[in-house]
């Protein structure tokens, strides 16, 4: 069998999964079209770069290492170590799963949108990270209940912004959320 035959055999997607992915593409496109007619959701898309940076892996790693260095306290050791391990684990797991699944990112309606550092979309690393961080801060090392509304608003906004910015399909974001929950459980 030649190289092309091997590549075609390797990339063959089962019919049922192909159908699910096709529906995911259609639903995502319809969601983006409808969402852009709503002012609040259009605002999320306009600010999607801000939400992207707010949950970027490198930003969180650098910020968390700075937090550990600045607040060297025995009371915070467990949270600091758990979060650092979770952040590293999140980046590694998402990279491995993306490399294995190799689902291409959506083609933006606006072709002028910039292309990111990777070309694969499943699962969403931002959705995974934001979910994991929220679960760690609410369950592993509980924060005050007064911080729950802004924390969950941040989680929701980051997840929605990934779809509205046309960086991920809806299933990519759900995959990221599930990954974040599973990663929290392991940390």
mmCIF file with all atom_site columns, C-alpha atoms in Angstrom:
data_model
loop_
_atom_site.group_PDB
_atom_site.id
_atom_site.type_symbol
_atom_site.label_atom_id
_atom_site.label_alt_id
_atom_site.label_comp_id
_atom_site.label_asym_id
_atom_site.label_entity_id
_atom_site.label_seq_id
_atom_site.pdbx_PDB_ins_code
_atom_site.Cartn_x
_atom_site.Cartn_y
_atom_site.Cartn_z
_atom_site.occupancy
_atom_site.B_iso_or_equiv
_atom_site.pdbx_formal_charge
_atom_site.auth_seq_id
_atom_site.auth_comp_id
_atom_site.auth_asym_id
_atom_site.auth_atom_id
_atom_site.pdbx_PDB_model_num
ATOM 1   C CA . UNK A 1 1   ? 0.000   0.000  0.000  1.00 0.00 ? 1   UNK A CA 1
ATOM 2   C CA . UNK A 1 2   ? 1.406   3.390  -0.941 1.00 0.00 ? 2   UNK A CA 1
ATOM 3   C CA . UNK A 1 3   ? 1.692   6.455  1.313  1.00 0.00 ? 3   UNK A CA 1
ATOM 4   C CA . UNK A 1 4   ? -1.554  8.013  0.046  1.00 0.00 ? 4   UNK A CA 1
ATOM 5   C CA . UNK A 1 5   ? -3.496  4.791  0.664  1.00 0.00 ? 5   UNK A CA 1
ATOM 6   C CA . UNK A 1 6   ? -2.175  4.608  4.243  1.00 0.00 ? 6   UNK A CA 1
ATOM 7   C CA . UNK A 1 7   ? -3.091  8.259  4.921  1.00 0.00 ? 7   UNK A CA 1
ATOM 8   C CA . UNK A 1 8   ? -6.628  7.758  3.600  1.00 0.00 ? 8   UNK A CA 1
ATOM 9   C CA . UNK A 1 9   ? -7.090  4.608  5.685  1.00 0.00 ? 9   UNK A CA 1
ATOM 10  C CA . UNK A 1 10  ? -5.697  6.333  8.780  1.00 0.00 ? 10  UNK A CA 1
ATOM 11  C CA . UNK A 1 11  ? -7.971  9.413  8.450  1.00 0.00 ? 11  UNK A CA 1
ATOM 12  C CA . UNK A 1 12  ? -11.184 7.485  7.785  1.00 0.00 ? 12  UNK A CA 1
ATOM 13  C CA . UNK A 1 13  ? -13.887 8.744  10.140 1.00 0.00 ? 13  UNK A CA 1
ATOM 14  C CA . UNK A 1 14  ? -16.673 6.340  11.130 1.00 0.00 ? 14  UNK A CA 1
ATOM 15  C CA . UNK A 1 15  ? -20.013 7.315  9.495  1.00 0.00 ? 15  UNK A CA 1
ATOM 16  C CA . UNK A 1 16  ? -21.822 7.959  12.797 1.00 0.00 ? 16  UNK A CA 1
ATOM 17  C CA . UNK A 1 17  ? -19.040 10.238 14.064 1.00 0.00 ? 17  UNK A CA 1
ATOM 18  C CA . UNK A 1 18  ? -18.923 11.999 10.693 1.00 0.00 ? 18  UNK A CA 1
ATOM 19  C CA . UNK A 1 19  ? -22.660 12.678 11.025 1.00 0.00 ? 19  UNK A CA 1
ATOM 20  C CA . UNK A 1 20  ? -22.269 14.040 14.574 1.00 0.00 ? 20  UNK A CA 1
ATOM 21  C CA . UNK A 1 21  ? -19.392 16.294 13.474 1.00 0.00 ? 21  UNK A CA 1
ATOM 22  C CA . UNK A 1 22  ? -21.439 17.522 10.506 1.00 0.00 ? 22  UNK A CA 1
ATOM 23  C CA . UNK A 1 23  ? -24.335 18.458 12.821 1.00 0.00 ? 23  UNK A CA 1
ATOM 24  C CA . UNK A 1 24  ? -21.866 20.140 15.184 1.00 0.00 ? 24  UNK A CA 1
ATOM 25  C CA . UNK A 1 25  ? -20.585 22.322 12.320 1.00 0.00 ? 25  UNK A CA 1
ATOM 26  C CA . UNK A 1 26  ? -24.126 23.236 11.255 1.00 0.00 ? 26  UNK A CA 1
ATOM 27  C CA . UNK A 1 27  ? -25.335 23.998 14.787 1.00 0.00 ? 27  UNK A CA 1
ATOM 28  C CA . UNK A 1 28  ? -22.222 26.044 15.550 1.00 0.00 ? 28  UNK A CA 1
ATOM 29  C CA . UNK A 1 29  ? -22.634 28.145 12.393 1.00 0.00 ? 29  UNK A CA 1
ATOM 30  C CA . UNK A 1 30  ? -26.314 28.731 13.148 1.00 0.00 ? 30  UNK A CA 1
ATOM 31  C CA . UNK A 1 31  ? -25.509 29.634 16.768 1.00 0.00 ? 31  UNK A CA 1
ATOM 32  C CA . UNK A 1 32  ? -22.877 32.178 15.700 1.00 0.00 ? 32  UNK A CA 1
ATOM 33  C CA . UNK A 1 33  ? -25.213 33.729 13.114 1.00 0.00 ? 33  UNK A CA 1
ATOM 34  C CA . UNK A 1 34  ? -28.045 34.072 15.649 1.00 0.00 ? 34  UNK A CA 1
ATOM 35  C CA . UNK A 1 35  ? -25.774 35.186 18.487 1.00 0.00 ? 35  UNK A CA 1
ATOM 36  C CA . UNK A 1 36  ? -24.347 38.044 16.439 1.00 0.00 ? 36  UNK A CA 1
ATOM 37  C CA . UNK A 1 37  ? -27.854 39.510 16.250 1.00 0.00 ? 37  UNK A CA 1
ATOM 38  C CA . UNK A 1 38  ? -27.932 39.846 20.048 1.00 0.00 ? 38  UNK A CA 1
ATOM 39  C CA . UNK A 1 39  ? -26.036 42.840 21.401 1.00 0.00 ? 39  UNK A CA 1
ATOM 40  C CA . UNK A 1 40  ? -24.687 41.165 24.557 1.00 0.00 ? 40  UNK A CA 1
ATOM 41  C CA . UNK A 1 41  ? -23.336 38.172 22.629 1.00 0.00 ? 41  UNK A CA 1
ATOM 42  C CA . UNK A 1 42  ? -21.924 40.387 19.900 1.00 0.00 ? 42  UNK A CA 1
ATOM 43  C CA . UNK A 1 43  ? -20.085 42.226 22.678 1.00 0.00 ? 43  UNK A CA 1
ATOM 44  C CA . UNK A 1 44  ? -18.599 38.926 23.855 1.00 0.00 ? 44  UNK A CA 1
ATOM 45  C CA . UNK A 1 45  ? -17.315 38.283 20.334 1.00 0.00 ? 45  UNK A CA 1
ATOM 46  C CA . UNK A 1 46  ? -15.864 41.807 20.122 1.00 0.00 ? 46  UNK A CA 1
ATOM 47  C CA . UNK A 1 47  ? -14.005 41.200 23.397 1.00 0.00 ? 47  UNK A CA 1
ATOM 48  C CA . UNK A 1 48  ? -13.105 37.576 22.700 1.00 0.00 ? 48  UNK A CA 1
ATOM 49  C CA . UNK A 1 49  ? -9.377  38.357 22.592 1.00 0.00 ? 49  UNK A CA 1
ATOM 50  C CA . UNK A 1 50  ? -9.575  39.665 26.173 1.00 0.00 ? 50  UNK A CA 1
ATOM 51  C CA . UNK A 1 51  ? -11.355 36.492 27.304 1.00 0.00 ? 51  UNK A CA 1
ATOM 52  C CA . UNK A 1 52  ? -8.828  34.387 25.394 1.00 0.00 ? 52  UNK A CA 1
ATOM 53  C CA . UNK A 1 53  ? -5.905  36.035 27.190 1.00 0.00 ? 53  UNK A CA 1
ATOM 54  C CA . UNK A 1 54  ? -7.694  35.792 30.560 1.00 0.00 ? 54  UNK A CA 1
ATOM 55  C CA . UNK A 1 55  ? -7.467  32.009 30.371 1.00 0.00 ? 55  UNK A CA 1
ATOM 56  C CA . UNK A 1 56  ? -4.384  31.405 28.261 1.00 0.00 ? 56  UNK A CA 1
ATOM 57  C CA . UNK A 1 57  ? -2.122  28.623 29.536 1.00 0.00 ? 57  UNK A CA 1
ATOM 58  C CA . UNK A 1 58  ? 1.128   30.592 29.407 1.00 0.00 ? 58  UNK A CA 1
ATOM 59  C CA . UNK A 1 59  ? -0.465  33.596 31.134 1.00 0.00 ? 59  UNK A CA 1
ATOM 60  C CA . UNK A 1 60  ? -1.802  31.380 33.924 1.00 0.00 ? 60  UNK A CA 1
ATOM 61  C CA . UNK A 1 61  ? 1.467   29.500 34.368 1.00 0.00 ? 61  UNK A CA 1
ATOM 62  C CA . UNK A 1 62  ? 3.504   32.709 34.530 1.00 0.00 ? 62  UNK A CA 1
ATOM 63  C CA . UNK A 1 63  ? 0.935   34.391 36.752 1.00 0.00 ? 63  UNK A CA 1
ATOM 64  C CA . UNK A 1 64  ? 0.683   31.416 39.090 1.00 0.00 ? 64  UNK A CA 1
ATOM 65  C CA . UNK A 1 65  ? 4.462   31.107 39.429 1.00 0.00 ? 65  UNK A CA 1
ATOM 66  C CA . UNK A 1 66  ? 4.557   34.823 40.247 1.00 0.00 ? 66  UNK A CA 1
ATOM 67  C CA . UNK A 1 67  ? 1.773   34.306 42.815 1.00 0.00 ? 67  UNK A CA 1
ATOM 68  C CA . UNK A 1 68  ? 3.763   31.464 44.417 1.00 0.00 ? 68  UNK A CA 1
ATOM 69  C CA . UNK A 1 69  ? 6.901   33.601 44.533 1.00 0.00 ? 69  UNK A CA 1
ATOM 70  C CA . UNK A 1 70  ? 5.148   36.704 45.941 1.00 0.00 ? 70  UNK A CA 1
ATOM 71  C CA . UNK A 1 71  ? 2.923   34.928 48.475 1.00 0.00 ? 71  UNK A CA 1
ATOM 72  C CA . UNK A 1 72  ? 5.213   32.385 50.057 1.00 0.00 ? 72  UNK A CA 1
ATOM 73  C CA . UNK A 1 73  ? 2.913   31.212 52.836 1.00 0.00 ? 73  UNK A CA 1
ATOM 74  C CA . UNK A 1 74  ? 2.433   27.801 54.472 1.00 0.00 ? 74  UNK A CA 1
ATOM 75  C CA . UNK A 1 75  ? -1.352  28.297 54.418 1.00 0.00 ? 75  UNK A CA 1
ATOM 76  C CA . UNK A 1 76  ? -1.273  28.629 50.620 1.00 0.00 ? 76  UNK A CA 1
ATOM 77  C CA . UNK A 1 77  ? 1.176   25.795 49.811 1.00 0.00 ? 77  UNK A CA 1
ATOM 78  C CA . UNK A 1 78  ? -1.467  23.174 49.094 1.00 0.00 ? 78  UNK A CA 1
ATOM 79  C CA . UNK A 1 79  ? -3.477  25.457 46.787 1.00 0.00 ? 79  UNK A CA 1
ATOM 80  C CA . UNK A 1 80  ? -0.333  26.728 45.079 1.00 0.00 ? 80  UNK A CA 1
ATOM 81  C CA . UNK A 1 81  ? 1.078   23.271 44.377 1.00 0.00 ? 81  UNK A CA 1
ATOM 82  C CA . UNK A 1 82  ? -2.276  21.751 43.370 1.00 0.00 ? 82  UNK A CA 1
ATOM 83  C CA . UNK A 1 83  ? -3.039  24.576 40.952 1.00 0.00 ? 83  UNK A CA 1
ATOM 84  C CA . UNK A 1 84  ? 0.468   24.512 39.454 1.00 0.00 ? 84  UNK A CA 1
ATOM 85  C CA . UNK A 1 85  ? 0.280   20.743 38.871 1.00 0.00 ? 85  UNK A CA 1
ATOM 86  C CA . UNK A 1 86  ? -3.237  21.084 37.473 1.00 0.00 ? 86  UNK A CA 1
ATOM 87  C CA . UNK A 1 87  ? -2.194  23.860 35.060 1.00 0.00 ? 87  UNK A CA 1
ATOM 88  C CA . UNK A 1 88  ? 0.758   21.850 33.753 1.00 0.00 ? 88  UNK A CA 1
ATOM 89  C CA . UNK A 1 89  ? -1.341  18.691 33.498 1.00 0.00 ? 89  UNK A CA 1
ATOM 90  C CA . UNK A 1 90  ? -4.067  20.616 31.648 1.00 0.00 ? 90  UNK A CA 1
ATOM 91  C CA . UNK A 1 91  ? -1.636  21.937 29.038 1.00 0.00 ? 91  UNK A CA 1
ATOM 92  C CA . UNK A 1 92  ? -0.079  18.502 28.476 1.00 0.00 ? 92  UNK A CA 1
ATOM 93  C CA . UNK A 1 93  ? -3.377  16.580 28.317 1.00 0.00 ? 93  UNK A CA 1
ATOM 94  C CA . UNK A 1 94  ? -5.017  19.065 25.945 1.00 0.00 ? 94  UNK A CA 1
ATOM 95  C CA . UNK A 1 95  ? -1.955  19.072 23.660 1.00 0.00 ? 95  UNK A CA 1
ATOM 96  C CA . UNK A 1 96  ? -1.872  15.266 23.536 1.00 0.00 ? 96  UNK A CA 1
ATOM 97  C CA . UNK A 1 97  ? -5.619  14.939 22.877 1.00 0.00 ? 97  UNK A CA 1
ATOM 98  C CA . UNK A 1 98  ? -5.519  17.636 20.173 1.00 0.00 ? 98  UNK A CA 1
ATOM 99  C CA . UNK A 1 99  ? -2.601  15.868 18.497 1.00 0.00 ? 99  UNK A CA 1
ATOM 100 C CA . UNK A 1 100 ? -4.455  12.550 18.611 1.00 0.00 ? 100 UNK A CA 1
ATOM 101 C CA . UNK A 1 101 ? -7.869  13.811 17.477 1.00 0.00 ? 101 UNK A CA 1
ATOM 102 C CA . UNK A 1 102 ? -6.594  16.368 14.940 1.00 0.00 ? 102 UNK A CA 1
ATOM 103 C CA . UNK A 1 103 ? -9.941  18.081 14.350 1.00 0.00 ? 103 UNK A CA 1
ATOM 104 C CA . UNK A 1 104 ? -9.436  21.213 12.280 1.00 0.00 ? 104 UNK A CA 1
ATOM 105 C CA . UNK A 1 105 ? -10.565 24.571 13.606 1.00 0.00 ? 105 UNK A CA 1
ATOM 106 C CA . UNK A 1 106 ? -13.641 26.210 12.082 1.00 0.00 ? 106 UNK A CA 1
ATOM 107 C CA . UNK A 1 107 ? -13.189 28.338 9.006  1.00 0.00 ? 107 UNK A CA 1
ATOM 108 C CA . UNK A 1 108 ? -14.213 31.816 10.206 1.00 0.00 ? 108 UNK A CA 1
ATOM 109 C CA . UNK A 1 109 ? -16.986 33.656 8.384  1.00 0.00 ? 109 UNK A CA 1
ATOM 110 C CA . UNK A 1 110 ? -14.688 36.667 8.544  1.00 0.00 ? 110 UNK A CA 1
ATOM 111 C CA . UNK A 1 111 ? -11.563 35.481 6.757  1.00 0.00 ? 111 UNK A CA 1
ATOM 112 C CA . UNK A 1 112 ? -9.615  38.400 8.280  1.00 0.00 ? 112 UNK A CA 1
ATOM 113 C CA . UNK A 1 113 ? -9.653  36.837 11.741 1.00 0.00 ? 113 UNK A CA 1
ATOM 114 C CA . UNK A 1 114 ? -6.177  35.863 12.823 1.00 0.00 ? 114 UNK A CA 1
ATOM 115 C CA . UNK A 1 115 ? -4.979  32.292 12.945 1.00 0.00 ? 115 UNK A CA 1
ATOM 116 C CA . UNK A 1 116 ? -3.794  31.036 16.317 1.00 0.00 ? 116 UNK A CA 1
ATOM 117 C CA . UNK A 1 117 ? -0.744  29.025 17.345 1.00 0.00 ? 117 UNK A CA 1
ATOM 118 C CA . UNK A 1 118 ? -2.300  25.629 16.639 1.00 0.00 ? 118 UNK A CA 1
ATOM 119 C CA . UNK A 1 119 ? -4.647  24.384 13.969 1.00 0.00 ? 119 UNK A CA 1
ATOM 120 C CA . UNK A 1 120 ? -6.566  21.798 15.963 1.00 0.00 ? 120 UNK A CA 1
ATOM 121 C CA . UNK A 1 121 ? -9.716  22.520 17.902 1.00 0.00 ? 121 UNK A CA 1
ATOM 122 C CA . UNK A 1 122 ? -10.811 19.498 19.940 1.00 0.00 ? 122 UNK A CA 1
ATOM 123 C CA . UNK A 1 123 ? -10.936 19.905 22.896 1.00 0.00 ? 123 UNK A CA 1
ATOM 124 C CA . UNK A 1 124 ? -10.881 23.578 23.774 1.00 0.00 ? 124 UNK A CA 1
ATOM 125 C CA . UNK A 1 125 ? -7.929  24.222 26.077 1.00 0.00 ? 125 UNK A CA 1
ATOM 126 C CA . UNK A 1 126 ? -9.440  27.508 27.252 1.00 0.00 ? 126 UNK A CA 1
ATOM 127 C CA . UNK A 1 127 ? -12.733 25.821 28.204 1.00 0.00 ? 127 UNK A CA 1
ATOM 128 C CA . UNK A 1 128 ? -10.811 23.061 29.967 1.00 0.00 ? 128 UNK A CA 1
ATOM 129 C CA . UNK A 1 129 ? -8.611  25.485 31.879 1.00 0.00 ? 129 UNK A CA 1
ATOM 130 C CA . UNK A 1 130 ? -11.376 27.876 32.926 1.00 0.00 ? 130 UNK A CA 1
ATOM 131 C CA . UNK A 1 131 ? -13.555 24.979 34.130 1.00 0.00 ? 131 UNK A CA 1
ATOM 132 C CA . UNK A 1 132 ? -10.694 23.368 36.026 1.00 0.00 ? 132 UNK A CA 1
ATOM 133 C CA . UNK A 1 133 ? -9.720  26.640 37.700 1.00 0.00 ? 133 UNK A CA 1
ATOM 134 C CA . UNK A 1 134 ? -13.323 27.322 38.720 1.00 0.00 ? 134 UNK A CA 1
ATOM 135 C CA . UNK A 1 135 ? -13.720 23.844 40.203 1.00 0.00 ? 135 UNK A CA 1
ATOM 136 C CA . UNK A 1 136 ? -10.447 24.101 42.095 1.00 0.00 ? 136 UNK A CA 1
ATOM 137 C CA . UNK A 1 137 ? -11.422 27.493 43.520 1.00 0.00 ? 137 UNK A CA 1
ATOM 138 C CA . UNK A 1 138 ? -14.930 26.359 44.490 1.00 0.00 ? 138 UNK A CA 1
ATOM 139 C CA . UNK A 1 139 ? -14.280 22.815 45.748 1.00 0.00 ? 139 UNK A CA 1
ATOM 140 C CA . UNK A 1 140 ? -10.618 22.061 46.412 1.00 0.00 ? 140 UNK A CA 1
ATOM 141 C CA . UNK A 1 141 ? -9.809  25.349 48.125 1.00 0.00 ? 141 UNK A CA 1
ATOM 142 C CA . UNK A 1 142 ? -13.171 27.095 48.516 1.00 0.00 ? 142 UNK A CA 1
ATOM 143 C CA . UNK A 1 143 ? -13.367 30.822 47.968 1.00 0.00 ? 143 UNK A CA 1
ATOM 144 C CA . UNK A 1 144 ? -16.095 32.971 49.476 1.00 0.00 ? 144 UNK A CA 1
ATOM 145 C CA . UNK A 1 145 ? -19.552 32.407 48.020 1.00 0.00 ? 145 UNK A CA 1
ATOM 146 C CA . UNK A 1 146 ? -19.604 36.091 47.034 1.00 0.00 ? 146 UNK A CA 1
ATOM 147 C CA . UNK A 1 147 ? -17.013 35.318 44.341 1.00 0.00 ? 147 UNK A CA 1
ATOM 148 C CA . UNK A 1 148 ? -19.103 32.542 42.761 1.00 0.00 ? 148 UNK A CA 1
ATOM 149 C CA . UNK A 1 149 ? -21.220 34.756 40.430 1.00 0.00 ? 149 UNK A CA 1
ATOM 150 C CA . UNK A 1 150 ? -18.264 36.551 38.811 1.00 0.00 ? 150 UNK A CA 1
ATOM 151 C CA . UNK A 1 151 ? -16.292 33.289 38.649 1.00 0.00 ? 151 UNK A CA 1
ATOM 152 C CA . UNK A 1 152 ? -19.101 31.418 36.875 1.00 0.00 ? 152 UNK A CA 1
ATOM 153 C CA . UNK A 1 153 ? -19.787 34.430 34.647 1.00 0.00 ? 153 UNK A CA 1
ATOM 154 C CA . UNK A 1 154 ? -16.122 34.282 33.618 1.00 0.00 ? 154 UNK A CA 1
ATOM 155 C CA . UNK A 1 155 ? -16.371 30.540 32.923 1.00 0.00 ? 155 UNK A CA 1
ATOM 156 C CA . UNK A 1 156 ? -19.519 30.986 30.821 1.00 0.00 ? 156 UNK A CA 1
ATOM 157 C CA . UNK A 1 157 ? -18.149 33.978 28.928 1.00 0.00 ? 157 UNK A CA 1
ATOM 158 C CA . UNK A 1 158 ? -14.827 32.318 28.088 1.00 0.00 ? 158 UNK A CA 1
ATOM 159 C CA . UNK A 1 159 ? -16.620 29.206 26.828 1.00 0.00 ? 159 UNK A CA 1
ATOM 160 C CA . UNK A 1 160 ? -19.120 31.162 24.720 1.00 0.00 ? 160 UNK A CA 1
ATOM 161 C CA . UNK A 1 161 ? -16.406 33.472 23.388 1.00 0.00 ? 161 UNK A CA 1
ATOM 162 C CA . UNK A 1 162 ? -14.461 30.503 21.983 1.00 0.00 ? 162 UNK A CA 1
ATOM 163 C CA . UNK A 1 163 ? -17.448 29.606 19.782 1.00 0.00 ? 163 UNK A CA 1
ATOM 164 C CA . UNK A 1 164 ? -18.352 33.206 18.887 1.00 0.00 ? 164 UNK A CA 1
ATOM 165 C CA . UNK A 1 165 ? -14.750 33.971 17.918 1.00 0.00 ? 165 UNK A CA 1
ATOM 166 C CA . UNK A 1 166 ? -15.010 30.955 15.613 1.00 0.00 ? 166 UNK A CA 1
ATOM 167 C CA . UNK A 1 167 ? -11.990 29.292 17.175 1.00 0.00 ? 167 UNK A CA 1
ATOM 168 C CA . UNK A 1 168 ? -13.975 26.191 18.257 1.00 0.00 ? 168 UNK A CA 1
ATOM 169 C CA . UNK A 1 169 ? -17.121 24.253 17.502 1.00 0.00 ? 169 UNK A CA 1
ATOM 170 C CA . UNK A 1 170 ? -19.670 23.702 20.263 1.00 0.00 ? 170 UNK A CA 1
ATOM 171 C CA . UNK A 1 171 ? -18.549 20.082 20.830 1.00 0.00 ? 171 UNK A CA 1
ATOM 172 C CA . UNK A 1 172 ? -14.957 21.300 21.226 1.00 0.00 ? 172 UNK A CA 1
ATOM 173 C CA . UNK A 1 173 ? -16.053 23.522 24.100 1.00 0.00 ? 173 UNK A CA 1
ATOM 174 C CA . UNK A 1 174 ? -18.096 20.736 25.716 1.00 0.00 ? 174 UNK A CA 1
ATOM 175 C CA . UNK A 1 175 ? -15.085 18.438 25.351 1.00 0.00 ? 175 UNK A CA 1
ATOM 176 C CA . UNK A 1 176 ? -12.962 21.093 27.057 1.00 0.00 ? 176 UNK A CA 1
ATOM 177 C CA . UNK A 1 177 ? -15.451 21.451 29.902 1.00 0.00 ? 177 UNK A CA 1
ATOM 178 C CA . UNK A 1 178 ? -15.503 17.682 30.478 1.00 0.00 ? 178 UNK A CA 1
ATOM 179 C CA . UNK A 1 179 ? -11.706 17.619 30.321 1.00 0.00 ? 179 UNK A CA 1
ATOM 180 C CA . UNK A 1 180 ? -11.518 20.431 32.897 1.00 0.00 ? 180 UNK A CA 1
ATOM 181 C CA . UNK A 1 181 ? -13.840 18.573 35.258 1.00 0.00 ? 181 UNK A CA 1
ATOM 182 C CA . UNK A 1 182 ? -11.825 15.354 34.866 1.00 0.00 ? 182 UNK A CA 1
ATOM 183 C CA . UNK A 1 183 ? -8.519  17.174 35.372 1.00 0.00 ? 183 UNK A CA 1
ATOM 184 C CA . UNK A 1 184 ? -9.841  18.803 38.532 1.00 0.00 ? 184 UNK A CA 1
ATOM 185 C CA . UNK A 1 185 ? -10.787 15.382 39.829 1.00 0.00 ? 185 UNK A CA 1
ATOM 186 C CA . UNK A 1 186 ? -7.201  14.173 39.348 1.00 0.00 ? 186 UNK A CA 1
ATOM 187 C CA . UNK A 1 187 ? -5.537  17.149 41.016 1.00 0.00 ? 187 UNK A CA 1
#
